[in-house]
Amino acid sequence: YTLYARASWLFEKERTKDAVEELEVAYALWPKPLPTMHRPTLIATALKNYTHVLNGPPWERVHKVETAHYIVLTDISKERAKFFADHLEWIHSYYRRTFTVRSGRKARALFFSTREGYNQYAELTANARVEWTAGVYYPDYDQLLVFEGKDSQYEDDEYILQVVYHEGFHQFISRVVKD
């Protein structure tokens, strides 16, 4: 479990590839006389999750907008990526009026065009389909995930922005608490 702890630390330092390699070693070093099913679930699960975070969503086309505090990725369009990036920066400046946070790495926000893509990525990275949500923040990976697709009741920008601001606050405050 020491290697697992080191992998978690590496991931926190944005060394995801190194974290995955560390978990592969931990998994490989687990005592061989035990059947595979007895290998530590924690390590196997973390390895799977970190690998999917490292690879990102399996989108055919990725639109990326980078701002002072965020990296926004989506499979929707460059215009929507910019729209969300602008709103994340605005709400970030609003939160900073109340809370002090040191500059650090940029936060990641992923916006999905389909509910199934959103649910699958959540399941691959956090072992849970989040079918009852339009957005979620995973502090272990510092990723904000939002389903923005036009194939559901979450079609209007006002509702989606409420989700972005709410989940974005979790992402912001986790940085304040860590500091």
Coordinates of N, CA and C in Angstrom, one line a residue:
Y1 N 0.8 -1.2 0.0 CA 0.0 0.0 0.0 C 0.9 1.3 0.0
T2 N 2.1 1.1 0.3 CA 3.0 2.3 0.2 C 3.1 2.8 -1.2
L3 N 3.1 1.9 -2.2 CA 3.2 2.3 -3.6 C 1.9 3.0 -4.0
Y4 N 0.7 2.5 -3.4 CA -0.6 3.1 -3.7 C -0.5 4.6 -3.1
A5 N 0.0 4.8 -1.9 CA 0.1 6.1 -1.3 C 0.9 7.0 -2.2
R6 N 2.1 6.5 -2.6 CA 3.0 7.3 -3.5 C 2.3 7.6 -4.8
A7 N 1.5 6.7 -5.4 CA 0.8 7.0 -6.6 C -0.2 8.1 -6.4
S8 N -0.9 8.0 -5.3 CA -1.9 9.1 -4.9 C -1.2 10.5 -4.9
W9 N 0.0 10.5 -4.2 CA 0.8 11.7 -4.1 C 1.2 12.2 -5.5
L10 N 1.7 11.3 -6.4 CA 2.1 11.7 -7.7 C 0.9 12.2 -8.5
F11 N -0.3 11.6 -8.3 CA -1.4 12.1 -9.0 C -1.8 13.5 -8.6
E12 N -1.7 13.7 -7.3 CA -2.0 15.1 -6.7 C -1.0 16.1 -7.3
K13 N 0.2 15.7 -7.6 CA 1.2 16.6 -8.2 C 1.1 16.7 -9.7
E14 N 0.0 16.2 -10.2 CA -0.2 16.2 -11.7 C 0.8 15.4 -12.5
R15 N 1.2 14.3 -11.9 CA 2.1 13.4 -12.5 C 1.3 12.1 -12.7
T16 N 0.3 12.2 -13.5 CA -0.7 11.1 -13.7 C 0.0 9.9 -14.3
K17 N 0.8 10.1 -15.3 CA 1.5 9.0 -16.0 C 2.4 8.2 -15.0
D18 N 3.1 9.0 -14.1 CA 3.9 8.3 -13.1 C 3.1 7.6 -12.1
A19 N 1.9 8.2 -11.7 CA 1.0 7.5 -10.8 C 0.5 6.2 -11.3
V20 N 0.2 6.2 -12.6 CA -0.3 4.9 -13.2 C 0.8 3.9 -13.2
E21 N 2.1 4.3 -13.6 CA 3.2 3.4 -13.6 C 3.4 2.8 -12.1
E22 N 3.3 3.7 -11.1 CA 3.5 3.2 -9.7 C 2.4 2.2 -9.4
L23 N 1.2 2.4 -9.8 CA 0.2 1.5 -9.5 C 0.4 0.1 -10.2
E24 N 0.9 0.2 -11.4 CA 1.2 -1.0 -12.2 C 2.2 -1.8 -11.5
V25 N 3.2 -1.2 -10.9 CA 4.2 -1.9 -10.1 C 3.6 -2.5 -8.9
A26 N 2.8 -1.7 -8.1 CA 2.2 -2.2 -6.9 C 1.3 -3.4 -7.2
Y27 N 0.6 -3.4 -8.3 CA -0.3 -4.5 -8.7 C 0.6 -5.7 -9.1
A28 N 1.6 -5.5 -9.8 CA 2.5 -6.6 -10.2 C 3.2 -7.2 -9.0
L29 N 3.6 -6.4 -8.0 CA 4.3 -7.0 -6.9 C 3.5 -7.6 -5.8
W30 N 2.1 -7.6 -6.0 CA 1.3 -8.2 -5.0 C 1.6 -9.7 -5.0
P31 N 1.6 -10.4 -3.9 CA 2.0 -11.8 -3.8 C 1.4 -12.7 -4.9
K32 N 2.2 -13.4 -5.7 CA 1.7 -14.2 -6.8 C 0.9 -15.5 -6.4
P33 N 1.3 -16.1 -5.3 CA 0.5 -17.3 -5.0 C -1.0 -17.1 -4.8
L34 N -1.4 -15.9 -4.5 CA -2.8 -15.6 -4.4 C -3.4 -15.5 -5.8
P35 N -4.6 -16.0 -6.0 CA -5.3 -15.8 -7.2 C -5.5 -14.3 -7.5
T36 N -5.7 -14.0 -8.8 CA -5.8 -12.6 -9.2 C -7.0 -11.9 -8.4
M37 N -8.1 -12.7 -8.2 CA -9.2 -12.1 -7.5 C -8.9 -11.6 -6.1
H38 N -7.7 -12.1 -5.5 CA -7.4 -11.6 -4.2 C -6.4 -10.5 -4.2
R39 N -6.0 -10.0 -5.4 CA -5.1 -8.8 -5.4 C -6.0 -7.7 -4.8
P40 N -5.3 -6.7 -4.3 CA -6.0 -5.6 -3.6 C -6.9 -4.9 -4.5
T41 N -8.2 -4.9 -4.2 CA -9.1 -4.2 -5.1 C -8.8 -2.7 -5.1
L42 N -8.3 -2.1 -4.0 CA -8.0 -0.7 -4.0 C -7.0 -0.3 -5.1
I43 N -5.9 -1.1 -5.2 CA -4.9 -0.8 -6.2 C -5.4 -1.1 -7.6
A44 N -6.1 -2.2 -7.8 CA -6.6 -2.4 -9.2 C -7.6 -1.4 -9.6
T45 N -8.5 -0.9 -8.7 CA -9.5 0.1 -9.0 C -8.8 1.4 -9.3
A46 N -7.8 1.8 -8.4 CA -7.1 3.1 -8.6 C -6.4 3.1 -10.0
L47 N -5.8 1.9 -10.3 CA -5.0 1.8 -11.6 C -6.0 2.0 -12.7
K48 N -7.2 1.4 -12.7 CA -8.2 1.6 -13.8 C -8.6 3.1 -13.8
N49 N -8.9 3.6 -12.7 CA -9.4 5.0 -12.7 C -8.4 6.0 -13.1
Y50 N -7.2 5.9 -12.6 CA -6.1 6.8 -13.0 C -5.8 6.7 -14.5
T51 N -5.9 5.5 -15.0 CA -5.6 5.3 -16.5 C -6.7 6.1 -17.3
H52 N -7.9 6.0 -16.9 CA -9.0 6.6 -17.6 C -8.9 8.2 -17.5
V53 N -8.5 8.6 -16.3 CA -8.3 10.1 -16.1 C -7.2 10.6 -17.0
L54 N -6.1 9.8 -17.0 CA -4.9 10.1 -17.9 C -5.3 10.2 -19.3
N55 N -6.1 9.2 -19.8 CA -6.5 9.2 -21.2 C -7.6 10.2 -21.5
G56 N -8.4 10.5 -20.6 CA -9.6 11.4 -20.8 C -10.7 10.7 -21.4
P57 N -11.8 11.4 -21.7 CA -13.0 10.8 -22.3 C -12.7 10.3 -23.7
P58 N -13.3 9.3 -24.1 CA -13.1 8.7 -25.5 C -13.8 9.5 -26.5
W59 N -13.6 10.8 -26.6 CA -14.3 11.6 -27.6 C -13.6 11.5 -28.9
E60 N -14.4 11.6 -30.0 CA -13.8 11.6 -31.3 C -13.1 13.0 -31.6
R61 N -13.7 14.0 -31.1 CA -13.2 15.4 -31.3 C -13.2 16.1 -30.0
V62 N -12.1 16.7 -29.6 CA -12.0 17.5 -28.3 C -11.8 18.9 -28.6
H63 N -12.7 19.8 -28.0 CA -12.5 21.2 -28.1 C -12.0 21.7 -26.7
K64 N -10.9 22.4 -26.8 CA -10.2 22.8 -25.6 C -10.0 24.3 -25.5
V65 N -10.4 24.9 -24.3 CA -10.1 26.3 -24.1 C -9.4 26.4 -22.8
E66 N -8.3 27.1 -22.7 CA -7.5 27.3 -21.5 C -7.6 28.7 -21.1
T67 N -7.8 29.0 -19.8 CA -7.9 30.3 -19.3 C -6.9 30.4 -18.1
A68 N -6.9 31.5 -17.4 CA -5.9 31.7 -16.3 C -6.1 30.6 -15.2
H69 N -7.3 30.1 -15.0 CA -7.5 29.2 -13.9 C -8.1 27.8 -14.3
Y70 N -8.4 27.7 -15.6 CA -9.1 26.5 -16.0 C -8.6 25.9 -17.3
I71 N -8.8 24.6 -17.4 CA -8.7 23.9 -18.7 C -10.1 23.3 -19.0
V72 N -10.7 23.8 -20.0 CA -12.1 23.3 -20.3 C -12.0 22.4 -21.5
L73 N -12.6 21.2 -21.4 CA -12.6 20.3 -22.5 C -14.0 19.9 -22.8
T74 N -14.4 19.7 -24.0 CA -15.7 19.3 -24.4 C -15.7 18.6 -25.7
D75 N -16.8 17.8 -26.0 CA -17.0 17.2 -27.3 C -18.1 18.0 -28.0
I76 N -18.6 19.1 -27.4 CA -19.7 19.8 -28.0 C -19.3 20.8 -29.1
S77 N -18.6 21.9 -28.8 CA -18.1 22.8 -29.8 C -17.1 23.7 -29.1
K78 N -16.3 24.4 -29.9 CA -15.3 25.4 -29.4 C -16.1 26.5 -28.8
E79 N -17.2 26.9 -29.4 CA -18.0 28.0 -28.8 C -18.5 27.7 -27.4
R80 N -19.0 26.5 -27.2 CA -19.5 26.1 -25.9 C -18.3 26.0 -24.9
A81 N -17.2 25.5 -25.3 CA -16.0 25.5 -24.5 C -15.7 26.9 -24.0
K82 N -15.7 27.8 -24.9 CA -15.4 29.2 -24.5 C -16.5 29.8 -23.6
F83 N -17.7 29.5 -23.9 CA -18.8 29.9 -23.1 C -18.7 29.5 -21.6
F84 N -18.4 28.2 -21.5 CA -18.2 27.6 -20.1 C -16.9 28.2 -19.5
A85 N -15.9 28.3 -20.2 CA -14.6 28.8 -19.7 C -14.8 30.3 -19.1
D86 N -15.5 31.1 -19.9 CA -15.8 32.5 -19.5 C -16.6 32.5 -18.2
H87 N -17.6 31.6 -18.1 CA -18.4 31.6 -16.9 C -17.7 31.0 -15.7
L88 N -16.8 30.0 -15.9 CA -16.0 29.5 -14.8 C -15.0 30.6 -14.3
E89 N -14.4 31.4 -15.2 CA -13.5 32.5 -14.8 C -14.3 33.5 -14.0
W90 N -15.5 33.8 -14.5 CA -16.3 34.9 -13.8 C -16.7 34.4 -12.4
I91 N -17.1 33.2 -12.2 CA -17.5 32.7 -10.9 C -16.3 32.5 -10.0
H92 N -15.1 32.2 -10.6 CA -13.9 32.1 -9.9 C -13.5 33.4 -9.3
S93 N -13.7 34.5 -10.1 CA -13.4 35.8 -9.5 C -14.4 36.2 -8.4
Y94 N -15.6 35.8 -8.6 CA -16.6 36.1 -7.5 C -16.2 35.3 -6.2
Y95 N -15.9 34.1 -6.3 CA -15.5 33.3 -5.1 C -14.2 33.9 -4.5
R96 N -13.3 34.4 -5.3 CA -12.1 34.9 -4.7 C -12.3 36.2 -3.9
R97 N -13.4 36.8 -4.1 CA -13.7 38.0 -3.2 C -13.9 37.6 -1.8
T98 N -14.3 36.4 -1.6 CA -14.6 35.9 -0.2 C -13.5 35.0 0.3
F99 N -12.9 34.2 -0.5 CA -11.9 33.2 -0.1 C -10.6 33.5 -0.7
T100 N -9.5 33.2 0.1 CA -8.2 33.3 -0.4 C -7.7 32.0 -0.9
V101 N -7.2 31.9 -2.1 CA -6.6 30.7 -2.6 C -5.3 31.0 -3.3
R102 N -4.3 30.3 -3.0 CA -3.0 30.5 -3.7 C -3.2 30.0 -5.2
S103 N -2.4 30.6 -6.0 CA -2.3 30.2 -7.4 C -1.8 28.8 -7.4
G104 N -2.3 28.0 -8.3 CA -1.8 26.6 -8.4 C -2.1 26.1 -9.8
R105 N -2.2 24.9 -9.9 CA -2.4 24.3 -11.3 C -3.9 24.7 -11.7
K106 N -4.1 24.6 -13.0 CA -5.4 24.9 -13.5 C -6.4 23.8 -13.2
A107 N -7.6 24.2 -12.9 CA -8.6 23.2 -12.7 C -9.1 22.7 -14.0
R108 N -9.6 21.5 -14.0 CA -10.1 20.8 -15.2 C -11.6 20.7 -15.2
A109 N -12.3 21.1 -16.3 CA -13.7 21.0 -16.4 C -14.0 20.3 -17.7
L110 N -14.8 19.3 -17.6 CA -15.2 18.5 -18.8 C -16.7 18.6 -19.0
F111 N -17.1 19.0 -20.2 CA -18.5 19.1 -20.6 C -18.9 18.1 -21.6
F112 N -19.9 17.3 -21.3 CA -20.3 16.2 -22.2 C -21.5 16.5 -23.0
S113 N -21.5 16.1 -24.3 CA -22.7 16.3 -25.1 C -23.8 15.3 -24.9
T114 N -23.4 14.1 -24.4 CA -24.5 13.1 -24.2 C -24.5 12.6 -22.7
R115 N -25.6 12.2 -22.3 CA -25.8 11.7 -20.9 C -24.9 10.4 -20.8
E116 N -25.0 9.5 -21.8 CA -24.3 8.3 -21.7 C -22.8 8.5 -21.6
G117 N -22.3 9.4 -22.4 CA -20.8 9.7 -22.3 C -20.4 10.2 -20.9
Y118 N -21.3 11.1 -20.4 CA -21.1 11.6 -19.0 C -21.1 10.5 -18.0
N119 N -22.1 9.6 -18.1 CA -22.2 8.5 -17.1 C -21.1 7.5 -17.3
Q120 N -20.7 7.2 -18.5 CA -19.6 6.2 -18.7 C -18.3 6.7 -18.2
Y121 N -18.0 8.0 -18.4 CA -16.7 8.6 -17.9 C -16.7 8.6 -16.4
A122 N -17.8 9.0 -15.8 CA -17.9 9.0 -14.3 C -17.7 7.5 -13.8
E123 N -18.3 6.6 -14.5 CA -18.1 5.2 -14.0 C -16.7 4.7 -14.2
L124 N -16.0 5.1 -15.3 CA -14.7 4.7 -15.6 C -13.7 5.3 -14.6
T125 N -13.9 6.5 -14.2 CA -13.0 7.2 -13.3 C -13.3 7.2 -11.9
A126 N -14.6 7.0 -11.5 CA -15.0 7.0 -10.1 C -15.9 5.9 -9.7
N127 N -16.0 4.9 -10.6 CA -16.8 3.7 -10.3 C -18.3 3.9 -10.0
A128 N -18.8 5.0 -10.5 CA -20.2 5.3 -10.2 C -20.9 6.0 -11.4
R129 N -21.9 5.4 -11.9 CA -22.7 6.2 -12.9 C -23.5 7.2 -12.1
V130 N -23.5 8.4 -12.6 CA -24.2 9.5 -11.9 C -25.4 10.0 -12.6
E131 N -26.3 9.0 -12.9 CA -27.4 9.2 -13.8 C -28.4 10.3 -13.3
W132 N -28.4 10.5 -12.0 CA -29.4 11.4 -11.4 C -28.9 12.8 -11.3
T133 N -27.7 13.1 -11.9 CA -27.1 14.4 -11.8 C -26.9 15.0 -13.2
A134 N -26.6 16.3 -13.2 CA -26.2 17.0 -14.4 C -24.8 17.4 -14.3
G135 N -24.2 17.3 -13.1 CA -22.8 17.7 -12.9 C -22.3 17.1 -11.6
V136 N -21.0 16.9 -11.5 CA -20.4 16.4 -10.3 C -18.9 16.8 -10.3
Y137 N -18.4 17.0 -9.1 CA -17.0 17.3 -8.9 C -16.3 16.2 -8.2
Y138 N -15.2 15.7 -8.8 CA -14.4 14.6 -8.1 C -13.1 15.2 -7.6
P139 N -13.0 15.4 -6.3 CA -11.8 16.0 -5.7 C -10.6 15.1 -5.9
D140 N -10.7 13.8 -5.9 CA -9.6 12.9 -6.1 C -8.8 13.3 -7.4
Y141 N -9.5 13.7 -8.4 CA -8.9 14.0 -9.7 C -9.0 15.5 -10.0
D142 N -9.6 16.2 -9.2 CA -9.8 17.7 -9.4 C -10.5 17.9 -10.8
Q143 N -11.5 17.1 -11.1 CA -12.2 17.3 -12.3 C -13.7 17.6 -12.1
L144 N -14.2 18.6 -12.8 CA -15.6 19.0 -12.8 C -16.2 18.3 -14.0
L145 N -17.2 17.5 -13.9 CA -17.9 16.9 -15.0 C -19.3 17.4 -15.1
V146 N -19.7 17.8 -16.3 CA -21.0 18.4 -16.5 C -21.6 17.8 -17.8
F147 N -22.8 17.4 -17.7 CA -23.6 16.9 -18.8 C -24.4 18.1 -19.4
E148 N -24.1 18.5 -20.6 CA -24.7 19.7 -21.1 C -25.5 19.4 -22.3
G149 N -25.6 18.1 -22.7 CA -26.3 17.7 -23.9 C -27.7 18.2 -24.1
K150 N -28.1 18.3 -25.3 CA -29.4 18.8 -25.7 C -30.4 17.7 -25.8
D151 N -30.1 16.5 -25.2 CA -31.0 15.4 -25.3 C -31.7 15.1 -24.0
S152 N -31.9 16.2 -23.2 CA -32.6 15.9 -21.9 C -33.3 17.2 -21.4
Q153 N -33.7 17.2 -20.2 CA -34.4 18.3 -19.6 C -33.4 19.4 -19.2
Y154 N -32.1 19.1 -19.3 CA -31.1 20.1 -19.0 C -30.6 21.0 -20.2
E155 N -31.6 21.5 -20.9 CA -31.3 22.1 -22.1 C -31.0 23.6 -22.0
D156 N -31.5 24.3 -21.0 CA -31.3 25.7 -21.0 C -30.1 26.1 -20.2
D157 N -29.5 27.2 -20.7 CA -28.2 27.6 -20.1 C -28.3 28.0 -18.6
E158 N -29.5 28.6 -18.2 CA -29.6 29.0 -16.9 C -29.5 27.8 -15.9
Y159 N -30.1 26.7 -16.2 CA -30.0 25.6 -15.3 C -28.6 25.0 -15.3
I160 N -28.0 24.9 -16.5 CA -26.7 24.3 -16.6 C -25.7 25.2 -15.9
L161 N -25.8 26.5 -16.0 CA -24.9 27.4 -15.3 C -25.1 27.3 -13.8
Q162 N -26.3 27.0 -13.3 CA -26.4 26.8 -11.8 C -25.6 25.6 -11.4
V163 N -25.7 24.5 -12.2 CA -24.9 23.3 -12.0 C -23.4 23.6 -12.0
V164 N -23.0 24.4 -13.0 CA -21.6 24.7 -13.1 C -21.1 25.5 -11.9
Y165 N -21.9 26.5 -11.5 CA -21.5 27.3 -10.4 C -21.5 26.5 -9.1
H166 N -22.5 25.7 -8.9 CA -22.5 24.8 -7.7 C -21.4 23.9 -7.6
E167 N -21.2 23.1 -8.7 CA -20.1 22.1 -8.7 C -18.7 22.8 -8.8
G168 N -18.7 23.9 -9.5 CA -17.5 24.7 -9.5 C -17.1 25.3 -8.2
F169 N -18.0 25.5 -7.3 CA -17.7 26.0 -6.0 C -17.0 24.8 -5.2
H170 N -17.5 23.6 -5.4 CA -16.9 22.5 -4.7 C -15.4 22.4 -5.2
Q171 N -15.2 22.6 -6.5 CA -13.8 22.5 -7.0 C -13.0 23.7 -6.4
F172 N -13.5 24.9 -6.4 CA -12.8 26.0 -5.9 C -12.5 25.8 -4.4
I173 N -13.5 25.5 -3.6 CA -13.3 25.4 -2.1 C -12.3 24.3 -1.8
S174 N -12.3 23.2 -2.6 CA -11.3 22.2 -2.3 C -9.9 22.7 -2.4
R175 N -9.6 23.7 -3.2 CA -8.3 24.3 -3.3 C -8.1 25.2 -2.1
V176 N -9.1 25.8 -1.6 CA -8.9 26.7 -0.4 C -8.6 25.8 0.8
V177 N -9.3 24.7 1.0 CA -9.2 23.8 2.1 C -7.8 23.1 2.0
K178 N -7.3 22.8 0.8 CA -6.0 22.2 0.7 C -4.9 23.1 1.1
D179 N -5.1 24.4 0.8 CA -4.1 25.4 1.1 C -4.1 25.6 2.6

